Amino acid sequence: MIIAPTQFMVSAANQFTMDKHATSPLTAGEVQAELQRILSSTLFSKAPRSCALLRFVVMQMLEGGAGSTNEYAIGIEVFGRKAVNYCTGDDPIVRVQAGRLRSKLAAYYAIEGKNNSLRINIPLGGYMPSIELADVMTPTACLAFQPLTCLSQEWLAQSFTLGLNEELSYRLHREFGEQLQGTAMYSRCQEPFQRRETSYLLEGSVRQDDQRIRTSLRLTDRIKSAIAWSEQLDHGFDLPILRQERLAEACCDILRKYLGMN
């Protein structure tokens, strides 16, 4: 996402701000650094006319020379046209090169410059550059769920584990949507962590004795390589579906805190 471009204002300290409400003005050095990244890129290294035009209009902007970025001035200063016989209506050199420059800038920011924090563009209808700030998005925490393991041979514990895994899968997907990674592959390999950075892993186990079923849940912070949360819950053998629902709901309540949803 890109913030809509606005006209720069120049201060005595040679700083630039997007508008009068901005709290972090940009310096000329930051704009020049972005200009240099563009000019030294693979795409622009073989386009001397685009480089000359971009360098001229950006430097005019930084020096407060907006009046020198009209088509006639650019034709003379950048493309060597002679003032005595240069007519912008008959010679489209500036319009043609500006169109090519806009296309090259779009291509640059689509590939080489896609992670740049600043973006220089030439809006249609003029030749005065605009500076756009790339919207830096906070990475979303991702969750991987490894189905719970049943540690007991009793059919009741195994049946409860299957039902709890189904309930957890359903509620996790309903609550967290795209933040939840696929669960089927994780029990066999760690490919999800290679495909996409996973913040947390939810796993656990179920076991049974003569008096109760115990469910153990554990949330591991993959970035810190540490356990972020763990819990053990004991319950009887009655009302298995209701207990599965309550366990899954309680687990989701805890996870909201870690996935930044509280």
Tab-separated table of N, CA and C in Angstrom, residues 207-209 211-215 232-240 243:
chain	number	residue	atom	x	y	z
A	207	ARG	N	-4.279	-38.146	27.227
A	207	ARG	CA	-4.070	-39.452	27.842
A	207	ARG	C	-5.176	-39.719	28.869
A	208	GLN	N	-5.339	-40.978	29.187
A	208	GLN	CA	-6.448	-41.395	30.045
A	208	GLN	C	-5.962	-42.352	31.122
A	209	ASP	N	-6.567	-42.229	32.342
A	209	ASP	CA	-6.381	-43.245	33.367
A	209	ASP	C	-7.768	-43.722	33.796
A	211	GLN	N	-9.717	-42.638	36.057
A	211	GLN	CA	-10.629	-41.634	36.600
A	211	GLN	C	-10.861	-40.421	35.711
A	212	ARG	N	-9.977	-40.185	34.772
A	212	ARG	CA	-10.082	-38.937	34.011
A	212	ARG	C	-9.374	-39.038	32.670
A	213	ILE	N	-9.659	-38.023	31.852
A	213	ILE	CA	-8.905	-37.782	30.620
A	213	ILE	C	-8.162	-36.474	30.811
A	214	ARG	N	-6.868	-36.472	30.514
A	214	ARG	CA	-6.056	-35.259	30.664
A	214	ARG	C	-5.616	-34.771	29.285
A	215	THR	N	-5.914	-33.498	29.029
A	215	THR	CA	-5.489	-32.853	27.782
A	215	THR	C	-4.379	-31.870	28.098
A	232	GLN	N	-2.725	-27.826	31.296
A	232	GLN	CA	-3.246	-29.181	31.417
A	232	GLN	C	-4.654	-29.111	31.984
A	233	LEU	N	-5.573	-29.853	31.360
A	233	LEU	CA	-6.969	-29.815	31.773
A	233	LEU	C	-7.477	-31.240	31.975
A	234	ASP	N	-8.051	-31.497	33.136
A	234	ASP	CA	-8.609	-32.807	33.455
A	234	ASP	C	-10.133	-32.752	33.407
A	235	HIS	N	-10.755	-33.839	32.957
A	235	HIS	CA	-12.211	-33.914	32.943
A	235	HIS	C	-12.642	-35.369	32.947
A	236	GLY	N	-13.916	-35.543	33.205
A	236	GLY	CA	-14.468	-36.898	33.261
A	236	GLY	C	-14.756	-37.447	31.877
A	237	PHE	N	-15.502	-38.578	31.883
A	237	PHE	CA	-15.756	-39.278	30.629
A	237	PHE	C	-17.097	-38.901	29.992
A	238	ASP	N	-17.874	-38.075	30.682
A	238	ASP	CA	-19.195	-37.736	30.166
A	238	ASP	C	-19.141	-36.509	29.254
A	239	LEU	N	-20.177	-36.325	28.473
A	239	LEU	CA	-20.357	-35.147	27.609
A	239	LEU	C	-19.103	-34.808	26.781
A	240	PRO	N	-18.606	-35.737	25.998
A	240	PRO	CA	-17.338	-35.486	25.284
A	240	PRO	C	-17.407	-34.318	24.291
A	243	ARG	N	-17.302	-30.965	26.097
A	243	ARG	CA	-15.962	-30.705	26.643
A	243	ARG	C	-14.983	-30.330	25.523
